[in-house]
Coordinates of C-alpha atoms in Angstrom, one line a residue:
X28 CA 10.2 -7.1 -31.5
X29 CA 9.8 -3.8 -30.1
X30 CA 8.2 -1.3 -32.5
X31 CA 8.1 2.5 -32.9
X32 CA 6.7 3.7 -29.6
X33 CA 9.0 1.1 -27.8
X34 CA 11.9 2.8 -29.4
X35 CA 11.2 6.0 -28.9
X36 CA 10.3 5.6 -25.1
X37 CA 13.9 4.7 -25.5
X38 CA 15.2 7.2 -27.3
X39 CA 13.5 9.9 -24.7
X40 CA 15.0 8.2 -21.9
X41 CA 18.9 8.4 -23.5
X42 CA 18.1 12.1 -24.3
X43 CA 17.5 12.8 -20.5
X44 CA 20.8 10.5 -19.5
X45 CA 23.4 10.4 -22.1
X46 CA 23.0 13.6 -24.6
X47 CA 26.0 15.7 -23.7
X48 CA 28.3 13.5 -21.5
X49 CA 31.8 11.1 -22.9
X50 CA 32.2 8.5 -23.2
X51 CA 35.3 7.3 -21.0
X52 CA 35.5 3.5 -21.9
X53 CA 34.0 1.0 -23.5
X54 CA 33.7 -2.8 -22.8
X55 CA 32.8 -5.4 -25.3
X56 CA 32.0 -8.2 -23.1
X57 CA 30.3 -10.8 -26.4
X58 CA 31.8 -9.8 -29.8
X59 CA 28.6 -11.1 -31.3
X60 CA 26.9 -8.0 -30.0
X61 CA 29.1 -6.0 -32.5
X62 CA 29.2 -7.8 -35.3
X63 CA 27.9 -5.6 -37.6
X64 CA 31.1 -3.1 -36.8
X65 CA 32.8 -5.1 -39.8
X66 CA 36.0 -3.4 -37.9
X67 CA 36.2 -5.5 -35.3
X68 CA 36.0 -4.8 -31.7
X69 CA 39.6 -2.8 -31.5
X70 CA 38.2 -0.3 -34.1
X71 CA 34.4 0.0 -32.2
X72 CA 36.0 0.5 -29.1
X73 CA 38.5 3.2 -31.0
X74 CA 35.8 5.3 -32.7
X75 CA 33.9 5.7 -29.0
X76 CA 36.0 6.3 -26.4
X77 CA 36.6 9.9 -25.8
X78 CA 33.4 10.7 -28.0
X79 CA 30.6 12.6 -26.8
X80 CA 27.2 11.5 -27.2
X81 CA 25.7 14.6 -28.9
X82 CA 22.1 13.5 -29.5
X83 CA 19.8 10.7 -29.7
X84 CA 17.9 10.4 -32.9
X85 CA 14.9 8.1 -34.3
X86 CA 13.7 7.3 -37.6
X87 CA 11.1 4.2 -37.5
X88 CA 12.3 1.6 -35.7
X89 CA 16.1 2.9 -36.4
X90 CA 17.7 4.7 -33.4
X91 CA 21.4 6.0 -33.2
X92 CA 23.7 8.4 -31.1
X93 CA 25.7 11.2 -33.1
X94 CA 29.2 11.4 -32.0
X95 CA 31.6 14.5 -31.4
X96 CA 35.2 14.1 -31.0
X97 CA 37.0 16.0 -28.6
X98 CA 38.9 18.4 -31.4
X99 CA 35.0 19.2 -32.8
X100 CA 33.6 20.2 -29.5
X101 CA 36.5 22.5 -28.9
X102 CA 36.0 23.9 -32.4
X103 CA 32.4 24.4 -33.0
X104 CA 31.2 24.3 -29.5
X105 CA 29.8 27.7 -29.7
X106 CA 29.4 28.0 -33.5
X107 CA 27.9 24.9 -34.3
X108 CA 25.8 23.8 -31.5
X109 CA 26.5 20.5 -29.5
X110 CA 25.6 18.3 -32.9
X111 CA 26.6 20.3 -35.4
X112 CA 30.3 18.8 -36.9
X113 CA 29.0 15.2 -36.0
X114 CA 29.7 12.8 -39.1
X115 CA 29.7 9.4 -37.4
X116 CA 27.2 7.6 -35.0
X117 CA 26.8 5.0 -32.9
X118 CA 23.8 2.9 -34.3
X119 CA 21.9 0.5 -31.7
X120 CA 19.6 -2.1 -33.3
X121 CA 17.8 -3.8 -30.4
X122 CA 16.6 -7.0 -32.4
X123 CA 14.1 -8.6 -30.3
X124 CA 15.5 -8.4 -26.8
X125 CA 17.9 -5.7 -26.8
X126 CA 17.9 -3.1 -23.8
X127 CA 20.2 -0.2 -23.4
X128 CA 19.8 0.6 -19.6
X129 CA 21.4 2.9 -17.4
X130 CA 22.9 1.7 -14.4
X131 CA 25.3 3.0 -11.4
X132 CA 28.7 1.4 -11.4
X133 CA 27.6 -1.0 -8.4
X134 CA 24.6 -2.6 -9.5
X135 CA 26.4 -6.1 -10.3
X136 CA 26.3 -7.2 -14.1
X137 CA 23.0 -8.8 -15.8
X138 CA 23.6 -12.3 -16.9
X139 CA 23.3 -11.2 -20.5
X140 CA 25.6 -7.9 -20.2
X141 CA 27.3 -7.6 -23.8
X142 CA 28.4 -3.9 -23.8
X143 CA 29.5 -1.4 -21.1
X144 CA 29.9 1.8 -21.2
X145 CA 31.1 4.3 -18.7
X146 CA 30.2 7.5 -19.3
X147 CA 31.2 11.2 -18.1
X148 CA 30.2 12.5 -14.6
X149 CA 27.1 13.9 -14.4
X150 CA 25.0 14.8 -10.5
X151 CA 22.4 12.7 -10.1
X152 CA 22.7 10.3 -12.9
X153 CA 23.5 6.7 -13.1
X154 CA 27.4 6.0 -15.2
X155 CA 26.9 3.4 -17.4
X156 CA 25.1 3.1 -20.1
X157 CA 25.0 -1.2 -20.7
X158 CA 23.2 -3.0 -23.7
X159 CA 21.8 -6.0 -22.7
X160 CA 20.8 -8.7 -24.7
X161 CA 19.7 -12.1 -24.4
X162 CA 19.0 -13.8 -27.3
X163 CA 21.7 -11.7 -29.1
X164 CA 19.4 -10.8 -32.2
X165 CA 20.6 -6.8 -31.7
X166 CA 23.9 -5.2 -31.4
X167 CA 25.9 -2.0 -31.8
X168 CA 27.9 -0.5 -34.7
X169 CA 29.5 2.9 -35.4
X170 CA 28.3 4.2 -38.7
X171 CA 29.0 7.2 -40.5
X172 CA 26.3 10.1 -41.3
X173 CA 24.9 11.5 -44.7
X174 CA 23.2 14.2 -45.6
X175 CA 18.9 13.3 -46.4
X176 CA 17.7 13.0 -49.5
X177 CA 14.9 15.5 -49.2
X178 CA 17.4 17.9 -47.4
X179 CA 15.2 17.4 -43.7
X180 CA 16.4 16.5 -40.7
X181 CA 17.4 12.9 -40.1
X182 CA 14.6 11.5 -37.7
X183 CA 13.0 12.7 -34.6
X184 CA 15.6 14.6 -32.4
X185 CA 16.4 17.4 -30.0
X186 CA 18.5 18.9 -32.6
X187 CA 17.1 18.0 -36.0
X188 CA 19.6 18.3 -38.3
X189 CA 19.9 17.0 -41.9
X190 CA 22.1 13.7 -41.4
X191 CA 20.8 10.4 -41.0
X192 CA 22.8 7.3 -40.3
X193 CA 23.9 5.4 -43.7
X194 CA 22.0 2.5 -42.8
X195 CA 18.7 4.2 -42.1
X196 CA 18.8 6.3 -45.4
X197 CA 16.3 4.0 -47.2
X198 CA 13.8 3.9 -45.1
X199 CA 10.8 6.4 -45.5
X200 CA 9.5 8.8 -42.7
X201 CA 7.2 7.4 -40.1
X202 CA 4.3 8.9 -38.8
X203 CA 5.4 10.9 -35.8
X204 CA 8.1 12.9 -37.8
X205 CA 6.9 16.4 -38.2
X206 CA 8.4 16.3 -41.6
X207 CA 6.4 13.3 -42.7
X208 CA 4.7 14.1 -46.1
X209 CA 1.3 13.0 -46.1
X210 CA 0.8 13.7 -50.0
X211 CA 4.1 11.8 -50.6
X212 CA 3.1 8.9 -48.8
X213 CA -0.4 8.9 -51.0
X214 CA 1.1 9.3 -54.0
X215 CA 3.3 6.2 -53.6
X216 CA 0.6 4.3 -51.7
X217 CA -2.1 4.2 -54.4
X218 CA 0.6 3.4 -57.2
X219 CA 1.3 0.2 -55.1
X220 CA -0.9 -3.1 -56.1
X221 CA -1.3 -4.5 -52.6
X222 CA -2.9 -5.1 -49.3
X223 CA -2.9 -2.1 -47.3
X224 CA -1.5 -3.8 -44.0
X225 CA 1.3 -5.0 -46.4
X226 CA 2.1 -1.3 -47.4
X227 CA 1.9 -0.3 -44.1
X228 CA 4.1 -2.5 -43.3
X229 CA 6.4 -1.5 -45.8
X230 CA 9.4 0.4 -45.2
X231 CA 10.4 2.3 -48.1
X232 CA 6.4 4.0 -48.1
X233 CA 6.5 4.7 -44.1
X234 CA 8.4 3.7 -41.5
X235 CA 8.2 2.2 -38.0
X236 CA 4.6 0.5 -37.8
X237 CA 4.8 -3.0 -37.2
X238 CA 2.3 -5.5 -37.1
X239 CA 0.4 -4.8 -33.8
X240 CA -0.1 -1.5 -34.4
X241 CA -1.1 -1.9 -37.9
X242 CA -3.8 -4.7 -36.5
X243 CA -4.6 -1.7 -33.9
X244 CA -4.5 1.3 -36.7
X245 CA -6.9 -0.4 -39.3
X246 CA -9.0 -1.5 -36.6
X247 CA -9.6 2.4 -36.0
X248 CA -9.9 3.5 -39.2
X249 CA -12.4 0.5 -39.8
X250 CA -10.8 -1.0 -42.6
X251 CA -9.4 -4.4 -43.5
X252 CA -6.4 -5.7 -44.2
X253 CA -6.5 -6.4 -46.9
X254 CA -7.9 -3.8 -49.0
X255 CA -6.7 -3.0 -52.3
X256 CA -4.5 0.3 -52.2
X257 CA -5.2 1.4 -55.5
X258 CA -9.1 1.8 -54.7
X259 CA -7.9 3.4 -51.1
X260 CA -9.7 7.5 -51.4
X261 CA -8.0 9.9 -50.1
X262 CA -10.0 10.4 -47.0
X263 CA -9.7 7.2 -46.2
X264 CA -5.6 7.0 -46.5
X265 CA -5.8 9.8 -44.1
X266 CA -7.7 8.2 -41.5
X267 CA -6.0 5.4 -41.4
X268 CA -2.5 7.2 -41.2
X269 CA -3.9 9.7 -38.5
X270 CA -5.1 6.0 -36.6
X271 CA -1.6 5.0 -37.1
X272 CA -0.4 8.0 -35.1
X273 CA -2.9 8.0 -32.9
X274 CA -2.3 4.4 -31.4
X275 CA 1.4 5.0 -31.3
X276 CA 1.0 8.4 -29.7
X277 CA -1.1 6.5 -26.8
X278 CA 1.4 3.5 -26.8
X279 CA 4.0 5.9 -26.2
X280 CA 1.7 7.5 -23.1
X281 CA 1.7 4.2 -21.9
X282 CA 5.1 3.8 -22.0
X283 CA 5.0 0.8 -25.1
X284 CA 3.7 -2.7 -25.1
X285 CA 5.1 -5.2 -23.3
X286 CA 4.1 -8.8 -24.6
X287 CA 7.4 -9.8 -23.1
X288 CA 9.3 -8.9 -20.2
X289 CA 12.3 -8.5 -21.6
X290 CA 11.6 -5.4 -23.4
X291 CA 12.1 -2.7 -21.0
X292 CA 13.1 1.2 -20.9
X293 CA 16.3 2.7 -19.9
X294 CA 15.1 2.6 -16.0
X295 CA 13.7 -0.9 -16.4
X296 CA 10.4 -0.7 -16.6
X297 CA 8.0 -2.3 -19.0
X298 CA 4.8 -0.5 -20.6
X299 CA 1.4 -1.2 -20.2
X300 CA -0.3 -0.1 -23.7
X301 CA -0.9 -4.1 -23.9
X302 CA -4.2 -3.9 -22.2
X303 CA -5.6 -0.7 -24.3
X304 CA -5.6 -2.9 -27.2
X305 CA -8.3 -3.3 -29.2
X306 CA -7.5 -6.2 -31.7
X307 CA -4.2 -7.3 -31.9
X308 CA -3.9 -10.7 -29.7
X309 CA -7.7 -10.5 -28.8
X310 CA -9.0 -13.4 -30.9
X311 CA -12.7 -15.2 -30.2
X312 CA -12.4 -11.6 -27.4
X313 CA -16.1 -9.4 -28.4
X314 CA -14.9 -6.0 -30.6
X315 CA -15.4 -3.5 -28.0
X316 CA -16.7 -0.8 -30.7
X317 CA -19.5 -3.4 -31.6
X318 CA -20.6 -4.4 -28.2
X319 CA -20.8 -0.7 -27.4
X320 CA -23.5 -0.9 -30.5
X321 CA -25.1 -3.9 -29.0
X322 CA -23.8 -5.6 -32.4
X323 CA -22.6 -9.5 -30.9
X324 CA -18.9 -9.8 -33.2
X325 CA -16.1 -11.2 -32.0
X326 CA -12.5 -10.7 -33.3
X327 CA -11.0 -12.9 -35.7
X328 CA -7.8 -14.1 -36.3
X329 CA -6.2 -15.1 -40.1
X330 CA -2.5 -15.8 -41.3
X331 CA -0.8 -13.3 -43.0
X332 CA 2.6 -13.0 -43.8
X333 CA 4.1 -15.8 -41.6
X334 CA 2.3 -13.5 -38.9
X335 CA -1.3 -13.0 -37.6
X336 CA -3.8 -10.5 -38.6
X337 CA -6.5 -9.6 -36.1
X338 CA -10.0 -7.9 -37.7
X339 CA -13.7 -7.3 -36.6
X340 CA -16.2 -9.0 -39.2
X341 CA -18.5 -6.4 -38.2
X342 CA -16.9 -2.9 -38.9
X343 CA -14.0 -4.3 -41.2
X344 CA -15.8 -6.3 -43.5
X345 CA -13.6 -8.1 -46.1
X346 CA -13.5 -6.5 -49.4
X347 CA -13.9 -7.6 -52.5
X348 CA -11.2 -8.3 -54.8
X349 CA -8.8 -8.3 -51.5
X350 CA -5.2 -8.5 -51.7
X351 CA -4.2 -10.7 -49.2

């Protein structure tokens, strides 16, 4: 599934093509791909067409597109700025093979075409915006937007603005938000009586780092899974949040990982972070930080969580008393 720097590679790329145009029409080609508009396809179709796209915002893994209607353009164009009077959004979730790709109007349909929509003139840029999906785990809703609960802007955006989409209000700030709260996060992370991949990987305390780059993040900050988070020190909590960013920041550099082909950004192309990695998906493979030592360790595999961890012996010894 693609994680944070996947998404926002995304994000970036609908900023450049779809912030600012209408949308003229929309096709729903495979209802399944809205099923979460609880509406129907009449209604999804209804709340977008005629709409302009006025931003494209990320929290985590949660993307979505505020949406003007043609009376609030006229009305707060100048007052209000191009996002300002939004209160509804289209929300994408790509699931595990979702794309949202721009295309020109004659570039025939992909075999797993769900959506289509054609978008406002614009020199130089493709018309359609079409999400694709094959194994039909995403899909697109229109949801409406509520104010945050710590009164900052919704998620990483060109115009950050203090509205986040309904169903993204739970989750916590990740690390590439400027408004992330490191004290915040510490506070809640040392009340919590768990492993510390577990609470990474835990929503509600910080958003959008999934299980490679938590492999890749701890195996930075040298520290195991499975360390308790109530004996975490402070010093340590920040390295291994600034090793979170770190990786995602060079991820997103790279373009994202690409374990499978059909992730993809808006132009088609897949990143290449895949071979910068250090741990994740290198098992019986030497740690690279030991063999610059001249220390022989090889990185290890274990179960966790229906999932895999991946660890050096070496520099991320076990701890004791681990939660696993």
């Amino acid at each position: 599934m693609p994680e944070l720097p996947e998404v926002e590679v995304v994000r970036r790329g609908l900023v450049s093509w779809v912030r600012g145009r209408t949308i003229n029409s929309v096709d729903v080609l495979d209802p399944r791909s809205i099923r979460r508009h609880p509406l129907g396809v009449e209604d999804f179709i209804g709340n977008l067409e005629g709409a302009t796209v006025a931003d494209v915002v990320r929290r985590g893994k949660f993307l979505w597109m505020p949406l003007l209607e043609a009376s609030d353009r006229a009305q707060h164009q100048h007052a209000a700025g191009p996002a300002g009077p939004a209160a509804v959004a289209l929300m994408a979730h790509l699931g595990m093979s979702g794309q949202l790709l721009m295309q020109d109007g004659q570039v025939p349909d992909e075999k797993h075409l769900k959506v289509r929509f054609r978008l406002s003139p614009r020199a130089g840029m493709p018309e359609q915006l079409r999400f694709v999906d094959q194994r039909i785990f995403g899909g697109l809703f229109v949801t409406a937007l509520v104010p945050t609960d710590d009164g900052g802007p919704g998620g990483l955006a060109e115009l950050p603005l203090p509205v986040i989409a309904e169903e993204a209000a739970h989750i916590a700030r990740d690390p590439l938000d400027p408004a992330f709260s490191f004290d915040l996060f510490y506070r809640r992370l040392r009340k919590r009586k768990t492993g510390l991949k577990r609470a990474l990987l835990d929503q509600g305390l910080v958003s959008g780092i999934g299980n490679i780059y938590a492999d890749e993040a701890l195996w930075r900050a040298r520290l195991h899974f499975a360390r308790p988070t109530d004996t975490l020190r402070r010093a340590e909590a920040q390295r291994v949040l600034e090793a979170a960013r770190e990786v995602m920041l060079d991820a997103l550099a790279a373009g994202g990982t690409s374990f499978d082909s059909l992730y993809v950004n808006v132009n088609g192309a897949s990143g290449y972070f895949d071979r910068s990695l250090n741990a994740y998906g290198r098992e019986g493979e030497p740690c690279k930080r030991c063999a610059a030592a001249g220390i022989h360790s090889r990185i290890r595999r274990e179960q966790f969580m229906n999932r895999s961890s991946h660890t050096c012996p070496v520099c991320q010894p076990r701890p004791r008393n681990g939660r696993w």
